[in-house]
């Protein structure tokens, strides 16, 4: 379904708190229709738990998924601030600058920053 891409949200993260996140590349098996999405939740103890949930959902829609790396997100909804930092031991560090650009599409009125800090 060509509309499937629109049904996939750019960002799905917890509304508050500090939690692990991953940057995931979706693409059609034929290489068309490629995009990156951000997924993060405090429910995931490890980064691969997030990927293991996202992957089957996206495969059902006809996408191949690749994890481009991970890190942490500190989401302060009260002050409208998001900080992206850290890395994933298993997947390596995501390009946080890419993550920030994706977050900005959704959280348009937020102050969004990133750093390579571990904490």
mmCIF file of N, CA and C in Angstrom:
data_model
loop_
_atom_site.group_PDB
_atom_site.id
_atom_site.type_symbol
_atom_site.label_atom_id
_atom_site.label_comp_id
_atom_site.label_asym_id
_atom_site.label_seq_id
_atom_site.Cartn_x
_atom_site.Cartn_y
_atom_site.Cartn_z
ATOM 1 N N UNK A 1 0.846 -1.204 0.000
ATOM 2 C CA UNK A 1 0.000 0.000 0.000
ATOM 3 C C UNK A 1 0.873 1.243 0.000
ATOM 4 N N UNK A 2 0.718 2.081 -1.009
ATOM 5 C CA UNK A 2 1.575 3.275 -1.099
ATOM 6 C C UNK A 2 1.338 4.240 0.056
ATOM 7 N N UNK A 3 0.165 4.165 0.697
ATOM 8 C CA UNK A 3 -0.130 5.085 1.789
ATOM 9 C C UNK A 3 0.431 4.633 3.131
ATOM 10 N N UNK A 4 0.993 3.441 3.150
ATOM 11 C CA UNK A 4 1.489 2.901 4.428
ATOM 12 C C UNK A 4 2.504 3.828 5.076
ATOM 13 N N UNK A 5 3.343 4.451 4.265
ATOM 14 C CA UNK A 5 4.387 5.331 4.775
ATOM 15 C C UNK A 5 3.771 6.465 5.598
ATOM 16 N N UNK A 6 2.633 6.949 5.150
ATOM 17 C CA UNK A 6 1.978 8.049 5.863
ATOM 18 C C UNK A 6 1.385 7.586 7.183
ATOM 19 N N UNK A 7 1.049 6.313 7.243
ATOM 20 C CA UNK A 7 0.467 5.759 8.468
ATOM 21 C C UNK A 7 1.523 5.575 9.555
ATOM 22 N N UNK A 8 2.783 5.567 9.141
ATOM 23 C CA UNK A 8 3.879 5.392 10.095
ATOM 24 C C UNK A 8 4.284 6.755 10.639
ATOM 25 N N UNK A 9 4.197 6.887 11.954
ATOM 26 C CA UNK A 9 4.564 8.169 12.561
ATOM 27 C C UNK A 9 6.082 8.356 12.546
ATOM 28 N N UNK A 10 6.506 9.608 12.329
ATOM 29 C CA UNK A 10 7.939 9.934 12.347
ATOM 30 C C UNK A 10 8.537 9.645 13.715
ATOM 31 N N UNK A 11 7.754 9.956 14.744
ATOM 32 C CA UNK A 11 8.241 9.867 16.118
ATOM 33 C C UNK A 11 7.214 9.153 16.987
ATOM 34 N N UNK A 12 7.702 8.216 17.779
ATOM 35 C CA UNK A 12 6.855 7.605 18.813
ATOM 36 C C UNK A 12 7.730 7.462 20.057
ATOM 37 N N UNK A 13 7.590 8.435 20.954
ATOM 38 C CA UNK A 13 8.393 8.441 22.180
ATOM 39 C C UNK A 13 7.493 8.717 23.383
ATOM 40 N N UNK A 14 7.979 8.364 24.557
ATOM 41 C CA UNK A 14 7.239 8.635 25.786
ATOM 42 C C UNK A 14 7.044 10.143 25.958
ATOM 43 N N UNK A 15 5.905 10.536 26.551
ATOM 44 C CA UNK A 15 5.607 11.957 26.723
ATOM 45 C C UNK A 15 6.440 12.655 27.796
ATOM 46 N N UNK A 16 7.146 11.884 28.603
ATOM 47 C CA UNK A 16 7.892 12.491 29.705
ATOM 48 C C UNK A 16 8.964 11.525 30.197
ATOM 49 N N UNK A 17 10.094 12.079 30.666
ATOM 50 C CA UNK A 17 11.112 11.252 31.302
ATOM 51 C C UNK A 17 12.353 11.045 30.453
ATOM 52 N N UNK A 18 13.265 10.217 30.973
ATOM 53 C CA UNK A 18 14.499 9.892 30.279
ATOM 54 C C UNK A 18 14.458 8.417 29.919
ATOM 55 N N UNK A 19 14.740 8.110 28.664
ATOM 56 C CA UNK A 19 14.582 6.738 28.188
ATOM 57 C C UNK A 19 15.453 6.467 26.964
ATOM 58 N N UNK A 20 15.623 5.213 26.665
ATOM 59 C CA UNK A 20 16.402 4.804 25.499
ATOM 60 C C UNK A 20 15.609 5.054 24.223
ATOM 61 N N UNK A 21 16.358 5.359 23.144
ATOM 62 C CA UNK A 21 15.710 5.526 21.840
ATOM 63 C C UNK A 21 16.580 4.911 20.755
ATOM 64 N N UNK A 22 15.933 4.594 19.639
ATOM 65 C CA UNK A 22 16.679 4.160 18.454
ATOM 66 C C UNK A 22 16.209 4.942 17.231
ATOM 67 N N UNK A 23 17.135 5.063 16.284
ATOM 68 C CA UNK A 23 16.861 5.666 14.986
ATOM 69 C C UNK A 23 16.759 4.499 14.007
ATOM 70 N N UNK A 24 15.627 4.388 13.333
ATOM 71 C CA UNK A 24 15.370 3.243 12.470
ATOM 72 C C UNK A 24 15.151 3.693 11.034
ATOM 73 N N UNK A 25 15.822 3.042 10.100
ATOM 74 C CA UNK A 25 15.608 3.314 8.676
ATOM 75 C C UNK A 25 14.613 2.317 8.111
ATOM 76 N N UNK A 26 13.574 2.859 7.497
ATOM 77 C CA UNK A 26 12.588 2.031 6.817
ATOM 78 C C UNK A 26 12.799 2.157 5.330
ATOM 79 N N UNK A 27 12.732 1.031 4.625
ATOM 80 C CA UNK A 27 12.667 1.143 3.182
ATOM 81 C C UNK A 27 11.983 -0.059 2.566
ATOM 82 N N UNK A 28 11.453 0.172 1.369
ATOM 83 C CA UNK A 28 10.860 -0.906 0.605
ATOM 84 C C UNK A 28 11.969 -1.849 0.157
ATOM 85 N N UNK A 29 11.659 -3.140 0.010
ATOM 86 C CA UNK A 29 12.675 -4.074 -0.475
ATOM 87 C C UNK A 29 13.293 -3.643 -1.813
ATOM 88 N N UNK A 30 12.541 -2.918 -2.640
ATOM 89 C CA UNK A 30 13.096 -2.468 -3.931
ATOM 90 C C UNK A 30 13.916 -1.185 -3.790
ATOM 91 N N UNK A 31 14.063 -0.711 -2.542
ATOM 92 C CA UNK A 31 14.912 0.462 -2.306
ATOM 93 C C UNK A 31 14.194 1.786 -2.401
ATOM 94 N N UNK A 32 12.942 1.763 -2.821
ATOM 95 C CA UNK A 32 12.180 3.014 -2.916
ATOM 96 C C UNK A 32 11.687 3.400 -1.531
ATOM 97 N N UNK A 33 11.151 4.619 -1.442
ATOM 98 C CA UNK A 33 10.359 4.951 -0.269
ATOM 99 C C UNK A 33 11.135 4.762 1.028
ATOM 100 N N UNK A 34 12.185 5.525 1.188
ATOM 101 C CA UNK A 34 13.051 5.344 2.350
ATOM 102 C C UNK A 34 12.876 6.483 3.330
ATOM 103 N N UNK A 35 12.815 6.161 4.590
ATOM 104 C CA UNK A 35 12.775 7.236 5.591
ATOM 105 C C UNK A 35 13.216 6.741 6.956
ATOM 106 N N UNK A 36 13.588 7.693 7.803
ATOM 107 C CA UNK A 36 14.067 7.361 9.142
ATOM 108 C C UNK A 36 13.031 7.786 10.179
ATOM 109 N N UNK A 37 12.879 6.935 11.192
ATOM 110 C CA UNK A 37 11.918 7.216 12.257
ATOM 111 C C UNK A 37 12.599 7.083 13.620
ATOM 112 N N UNK A 38 12.011 7.725 14.616
ATOM 113 C CA UNK A 38 12.547 7.712 15.974
ATOM 114 C C UNK A 38 11.567 6.982 16.888
ATOM 115 N N UNK A 39 12.090 6.038 17.658
ATOM 116 C CA UNK A 39 11.260 5.287 18.592
ATOM 117 C C UNK A 39 11.970 5.217 19.943
ATOM 118 N N UNK A 40 11.242 5.527 21.018
ATOM 119 C CA UNK A 40 11.856 5.477 22.339
ATOM 120 C C UNK A 40 10.840 5.294 23.441
ATOM 121 N N UNK A 41 11.220 4.508 24.437
ATOM 122 C CA UNK A 41 10.319 4.303 25.567
ATOM 123 C C UNK A 41 11.072 3.822 26.803
ATOM 124 N N UNK A 42 10.577 4.243 27.954
ATOM 125 C CA UNK A 42 11.170 3.803 29.222
ATOM 126 C C UNK A 42 10.845 2.335 29.496
ATOM 127 N N UNK A 43 9.863 1.801 28.775
ATOM 128 C CA UNK A 43 9.488 0.401 28.960
ATOM 129 C C UNK A 43 10.596 -0.544 28.474
ATOM 130 N N UNK A 44 11.472 -0.038 27.618
ATOM 131 C CA UNK A 44 12.556 -0.861 27.077
ATOM 132 C C UNK A 44 13.768 -0.797 27.986
ATOM 133 N N UNK A 45 14.167 -1.953 28.496
ATOM 134 C CA UNK A 45 15.364 -2.004 29.329
ATOM 135 C C UNK A 45 16.613 -1.880 28.463
ATOM 136 N N UNK A 46 16.534 -2.455 27.259
ATOM 137 C CA UNK A 46 17.653 -2.414 26.307
ATOM 138 C C UNK A 46 17.157 -1.887 24.959
ATOM 139 N N UNK A 47 18.086 -1.338 24.176
ATOM 140 C CA UNK A 47 17.724 -0.770 22.881
ATOM 141 C C UNK A 47 17.087 -1.803 21.955
ATOM 142 N N UNK A 48 17.572 -3.049 22.015
ATOM 143 C CA UNK A 48 17.036 -4.048 21.091
ATOM 144 C C UNK A 48 15.576 -4.400 21.394
ATOM 145 N N UNK A 49 15.119 -4.132 22.622
ATOM 146 C CA UNK A 49 13.710 -4.361 22.938
ATOM 147 C C UNK A 49 12.821 -3.444 22.094
ATOM 148 N N UNK A 50 13.299 -2.220 21.854
ATOM 149 C CA UNK A 50 12.527 -1.281 21.025
ATOM 150 C C UNK A 50 12.489 -1.796 19.591
ATOM 151 N N UNK A 51 13.656 -2.216 19.094
ATOM 152 C CA UNK A 51 13.727 -2.690 17.708
ATOM 153 C C UNK A 51 12.871 -3.938 17.514
ATOM 154 N N UNK A 52 12.891 -4.823 18.502
ATOM 155 C CA UNK A 52 12.120 -6.069 18.401
ATOM 156 C C UNK A 52 10.618 -5.816 18.348
ATOM 157 N N UNK A 53 10.189 -4.668 18.840
ATOM 158 C CA UNK A 53 8.774 -4.304 18.765
ATOM 159 C C UNK A 53 8.457 -3.616 17.432
ATOM 160 N N UNK A 54 9.338 -2.727 17.003
ATOM 161 C CA UNK A 54 9.112 -1.949 15.778
ATOM 162 C C UNK A 54 9.217 -2.816 14.527
ATOM 163 N N UNK A 55 10.218 -3.688 14.502
ATOM 164 C CA UNK A 55 10.521 -4.456 13.294
ATOM 165 C C UNK A 55 9.321 -5.236 12.731
ATOM 166 N N UNK A 56 8.653 -6.080 13.554
ATOM 167 C CA UNK A 56 7.514 -6.820 13.012
ATOM 168 C C UNK A 56 6.357 -5.921 12.561
ATOM 169 N N UNK A 57 6.145 -4.814 13.281
ATOM 170 C CA UNK A 57 5.089 -3.867 12.894
ATOM 171 C C UNK A 57 5.353 -3.323 11.497
ATOM 172 N N UNK A 58 6.613 -2.971 11.234
ATOM 173 C CA UNK A 58 6.968 -2.373 9.953
ATOM 174 C C UNK A 58 7.013 -3.421 8.830
ATOM 175 N N UNK A 59 7.438 -4.622 9.170
ATOM 176 C CA UNK A 59 7.453 -5.703 8.175
ATOM 177 C C UNK A 59 6.044 -5.995 7.670
ATOM 178 N N UNK A 60 5.072 -5.905 8.579
ATOM 179 C CA UNK A 60 3.667 -6.097 8.178
ATOM 180 C C UNK A 60 3.248 -5.064 7.137
ATOM 181 N N UNK A 61 3.818 -3.875 7.227
ATOM 182 C CA UNK A 61 3.499 -2.807 6.283
ATOM 183 C C UNK A 61 4.367 -2.879 5.023
ATOM 184 N N UNK A 62 5.245 -3.869 4.974
ATOM 185 C CA UNK A 62 6.063 -4.053 3.777
ATOM 186 C C UNK A 62 7.395 -3.332 3.770
ATOM 187 N N UNK A 63 7.880 -2.985 4.957
ATOM 188 C CA UNK A 63 9.179 -2.306 5.047
ATOM 189 C C UNK A 63 10.252 -3.205 5.617
ATOM 190 N N UNK A 64 11.458 -2.992 5.147
ATOM 191 C CA UNK A 64 12.619 -3.571 5.808
ATOM 192 C C UNK A 64 13.120 -2.518 6.791
ATOM 193 N N UNK A 65 13.539 -2.982 7.957
ATOM 194 C CA UNK A 65 14.010 -2.079 9.007
ATOM 195 C C UNK A 65 15.477 -2.300 9.273
ATOM 196 N N UNK A 66 16.163 -1.197 9.507
ATOM 197 C CA UNK A 66 17.551 -1.289 9.922
ATOM 198 C C UNK A 66 17.747 -0.283 11.046
ATOM 199 N N UNK A 67 18.329 -0.732 12.143
ATOM 200 C CA UNK A 67 18.601 0.198 13.229
ATOM 201 C C UNK A 67 19.898 0.945 12.929
ATOM 202 N N UNK A 68 19.824 2.267 12.910
ATOM 203 C CA UNK A 68 20.984 3.104 12.583
ATOM 204 C C UNK A 68 21.771 3.515 13.829
ATOM 205 N N UNK A 69 21.310 3.034 14.988
ATOM 206 C CA UNK A 69 21.988 3.398 16.229
ATOM 207 C C UNK A 69 20.984 3.859 17.255
ATOM 208 N N UNK A 70 21.490 4.165 18.432
ATOM 209 C CA UNK A 70 20.594 4.583 19.501
ATOM 210 C C UNK A 70 21.241 5.567 20.444
ATOM 211 N N UNK A 71 20.516 5.830 21.497
ATOM 212 C CA UNK A 71 20.980 6.761 22.513
ATOM 213 C C UNK A 71 19.895 6.915 23.544
ATOM 214 N N UNK A 72 19.861 8.082 24.151
ATOM 215 C CA UNK A 72 18.825 8.372 25.140
ATOM 216 C C UNK A 72 18.151 9.696 24.814
ATOM 217 N N UNK A 73 16.919 9.785 25.253
ATOM 218 C CA UNK A 73 16.160 11.026 25.114
ATOM 219 C C UNK A 73 15.697 11.440 26.502
ATOM 220 N N UNK A 74 15.885 12.718 26.794
ATOM 221 C CA UNK A 74 15.346 13.295 28.015
ATOM 222 C C UNK A 74 14.231 14.230 27.572
ATOM 223 N N UNK A 75 12.992 13.830 27.851
ATOM 224 C CA UNK A 75 11.820 14.577 27.380
ATOM 225 C C UNK A 75 11.153 15.296 28.545
ATOM 226 N N UNK A 76 11.254 16.605 28.528
ATOM 227 C CA UNK A 76 10.635 17.439 29.553
ATOM 228 C C UNK A 76 9.461 18.179 28.915
ATOM 229 N N UNK A 77 8.261 17.600 29.051
ATOM 230 C CA UNK A 77 7.098 18.175 28.372
ATOM 231 C C UNK A 77 6.630 19.478 29.024
ATOM 232 N N UNK A 78 6.908 19.621 30.312
ATOM 233 C CA UNK A 78 6.492 20.829 31.031
ATOM 234 C C UNK A 78 7.241 22.055 30.489
ATOM 235 N N UNK A 79 8.562 21.913 30.341
ATOM 236 C CA UNK A 79 9.378 23.018 29.833
ATOM 237 C C UNK A 79 9.520 22.985 28.312
ATOM 238 N N UNK A 80 8.907 21.991 27.678
ATOM 239 C CA UNK A 80 9.001 21.823 26.225
ATOM 240 C C UNK A 80 10.455 21.756 25.756
ATOM 241 N N UNK A 81 11.173 20.828 26.377
ATOM 242 C CA UNK A 81 12.571 20.631 26.011
ATOM 243 C C UNK A 81 12.836 19.144 25.792
ATOM 244 N N UNK A 82 13.645 18.858 24.783
ATOM 245 C CA UNK A 82 14.107 17.490 24.559
ATOM 246 C C UNK A 82 15.618 17.528 24.385
ATOM 247 N N UNK A 83 16.282 16.621 25.099
ATOM 248 C CA UNK A 83 17.731 16.486 24.970
ATOM 249 C C UNK A 83 18.031 15.075 24.478
ATOM 250 N N UNK A 84 18.858 15.002 23.458
ATOM 251 C CA UNK A 84 19.251 13.712 22.883
ATOM 252 C C UNK A 84 20.728 13.500 23.171
ATOM 253 N N UNK A 85 21.077 12.324 23.699
ATOM 254 C CA UNK A 85 22.460 12.096 24.121
ATOM 255 C C UNK A 85 22.730 10.603 24.225
ATOM 256 N N UNK A 86 23.950 10.265 24.621
ATOM 257 C CA UNK A 86 24.286 8.875 24.904
ATOM 258 C C UNK A 86 24.419 8.010 23.671
ATOM 259 N N UNK A 87 24.451 6.698 23.891
ATOM 260 C CA UNK A 87 24.610 5.758 22.789
ATOM 261 C C UNK A 87 24.027 4.415 23.170
ATOM 262 N N UNK A 88 23.947 3.530 22.176
ATOM 263 C CA UNK A 88 23.504 2.161 22.402
ATOM 264 C C UNK A 88 24.712 1.252 22.347
ATOM 265 N N UNK A 89 24.852 0.398 23.341
ATOM 266 C CA UNK A 89 25.980 -0.535 23.355
ATOM 267 C C UNK A 89 25.895 -1.492 22.165
ATOM 268 N N UNK A 90 24.688 -1.984 21.900
ATOM 269 C CA UNK A 90 24.507 -2.959 20.830
ATOM 270 C C UNK A 90 24.525 -2.368 19.429
ATOM 271 N N UNK A 91 23.883 -1.221 19.256
ATOM 272 C CA UNK A 91 23.716 -0.641 17.916
ATOM 273 C C UNK A 91 24.686 0.492 17.607
ATOM 274 N N UNK A 92 25.406 0.941 18.626
ATOM 275 C CA UNK A 92 26.270 2.101 18.424
ATOM 276 C C UNK A 92 25.471 3.390 18.577
ATOM 277 N N UNK A 93 26.153 4.521 18.409
ATOM 278 C CA UNK A 93 25.504 5.818 18.582
ATOM 279 C C UNK A 93 24.767 6.218 17.310
ATOM 280 N N UNK A 94 23.523 6.592 17.481
ATOM 281 C CA UNK A 94 22.786 7.151 16.350
ATOM 282 C C UNK A 94 23.354 8.527 16.035
ATOM 283 N N UNK A 95 23.108 8.995 14.827
ATOM 284 C CA UNK A 95 23.458 10.375 14.491
ATOM 285 C C UNK A 95 22.383 11.259 15.130
ATOM 286 N N UNK A 96 22.720 11.785 16.312
ATOM 287 C CA UNK A 96 21.731 12.540 17.074
ATOM 288 C C UNK A 96 21.239 13.781 16.325
ATOM 289 N N UNK A 97 22.079 14.331 15.445
ATOM 290 C CA UNK A 97 21.642 15.514 14.695
ATOM 291 C C UNK A 97 20.487 15.152 13.751
ATOM 292 N N UNK A 98 20.514 13.939 13.213
ATOM 293 C CA UNK A 98 19.418 13.452 12.366
ATOM 294 C C UNK A 98 18.167 13.261 13.227
ATOM 295 N N UNK A 99 18.352 12.654 14.385
ATOM 296 C CA UNK A 99 17.248 12.442 15.318
ATOM 297 C C UNK A 99 16.570 13.763 15.674
ATOM 298 N N UNK A 100 17.385 14.782 15.949
ATOM 299 C CA UNK A 100 16.850 16.101 16.311
ATOM 300 C C UNK A 100 16.002 16.673 15.179
ATOM 301 N N UNK A 101 16.465 16.541 13.940
ATOM 302 C CA UNK A 101 15.696 17.061 12.799
ATOM 303 C C UNK A 101 14.332 16.374 12.694
ATOM 304 N N UNK A 102 14.304 15.070 12.964
ATOM 305 C CA UNK A 102 13.039 14.322 12.912
ATOM 306 C C UNK A 102 12.127 14.755 14.060
ATOM 307 N N UNK A 103 12.703 14.910 15.253
ATOM 308 C CA UNK A 103 11.925 15.359 16.411
ATOM 309 C C UNK A 103 11.313 16.743 16.175
ATOM 310 N N UNK A 104 12.065 17.618 15.492
ATOM 311 C CA UNK A 104 11.608 18.986 15.237
ATOM 312 C C UNK A 104 10.371 19.019 14.346
ATOM 313 N N UNK A 105 10.204 17.992 13.514
ATOM 314 C CA UNK A 105 9.024 17.928 12.640
ATOM 315 C C UNK A 105 7.750 17.783 13.467
ATOM 316 N N UNK A 106 7.877 17.108 14.607
ATOM 317 C CA UNK A 106 6.715 16.786 15.432
ATOM 318 C C UNK A 106 6.573 17.757 16.599
ATOM 319 N N UNK A 107 7.703 18.006 17.276
ATOM 320 C CA UNK A 107 7.695 18.902 18.441
ATOM 321 C C UNK A 107 8.164 20.280 17.985
ATOM 322 N N UNK A 108 7.288 20.940 17.226
ATOM 323 C CA UNK A 108 7.679 22.171 16.535
ATOM 324 C C UNK A 108 7.965 23.324 17.487
ATOM 325 N N UNK A 109 7.324 23.322 18.660
ATOM 326 C CA UNK A 109 7.498 24.459 19.578
ATOM 327 C C UNK A 109 8.442 24.130 20.730
ATOM 328 N N UNK A 110 9.246 23.093 20.551
ATOM 329 C CA UNK A 110 10.182 22.659 21.593
ATOM 330 C C UNK A 110 11.586 23.200 21.348
ATOM 331 N N UNK A 111 12.349 23.271 22.406
ATOM 332 C CA UNK A 111 13.789 23.479 22.297
ATOM 333 C C UNK A 111 14.417 22.078 22.300
ATOM 334 N N UNK A 112 15.085 21.729 21.213
ATOM 335 C CA UNK A 112 15.632 20.372 21.080
ATOM 336 C C UNK A 112 17.140 20.446 20.844
ATOM 337 N N UNK A 113 17.880 19.778 21.712
ATOM 338 C CA UNK A 113 19.338 19.822 21.633
ATOM 339 C C UNK A 113 19.901 18.409 21.679
ATOM 340 N N UNK A 114 21.155 18.269 21.279
ATOM 341 C CA UNK A 114 21.827 16.980 21.401
ATOM 342 C C UNK A 114 23.274 17.167 21.784
ATOM 343 N N UNK A 115 23.870 16.118 22.331
ATOM 344 C CA UNK A 115 25.291 16.118 22.644
ATOM 345 C C UNK A 115 25.782 14.680 22.659
ATOM 346 N N UNK A 116 27.095 14.523 22.668
ATOM 347 C CA UNK A 116 27.680 13.198 22.750
ATOM 348 C C UNK A 116 27.938 12.772 24.199
ATOM 349 N N UNK A 117 27.403 13.546 25.138
ATOM 350 C CA UNK A 117 27.570 13.194 26.543
ATOM 351 C C UNK A 117 26.924 11.833 26.833
ATOM 352 N N UNK A 118 27.512 11.127 27.761
ATOM 353 C CA UNK A 118 26.979 9.822 28.147
ATOM 354 C C UNK A 118 25.788 9.966 29.093
ATOM 355 N N UNK A 119 25.779 11.065 29.870
ATOM 356 C CA UNK A 119 24.711 11.271 30.853
ATOM 357 C C UNK A 119 24.005 12.610 30.611
#
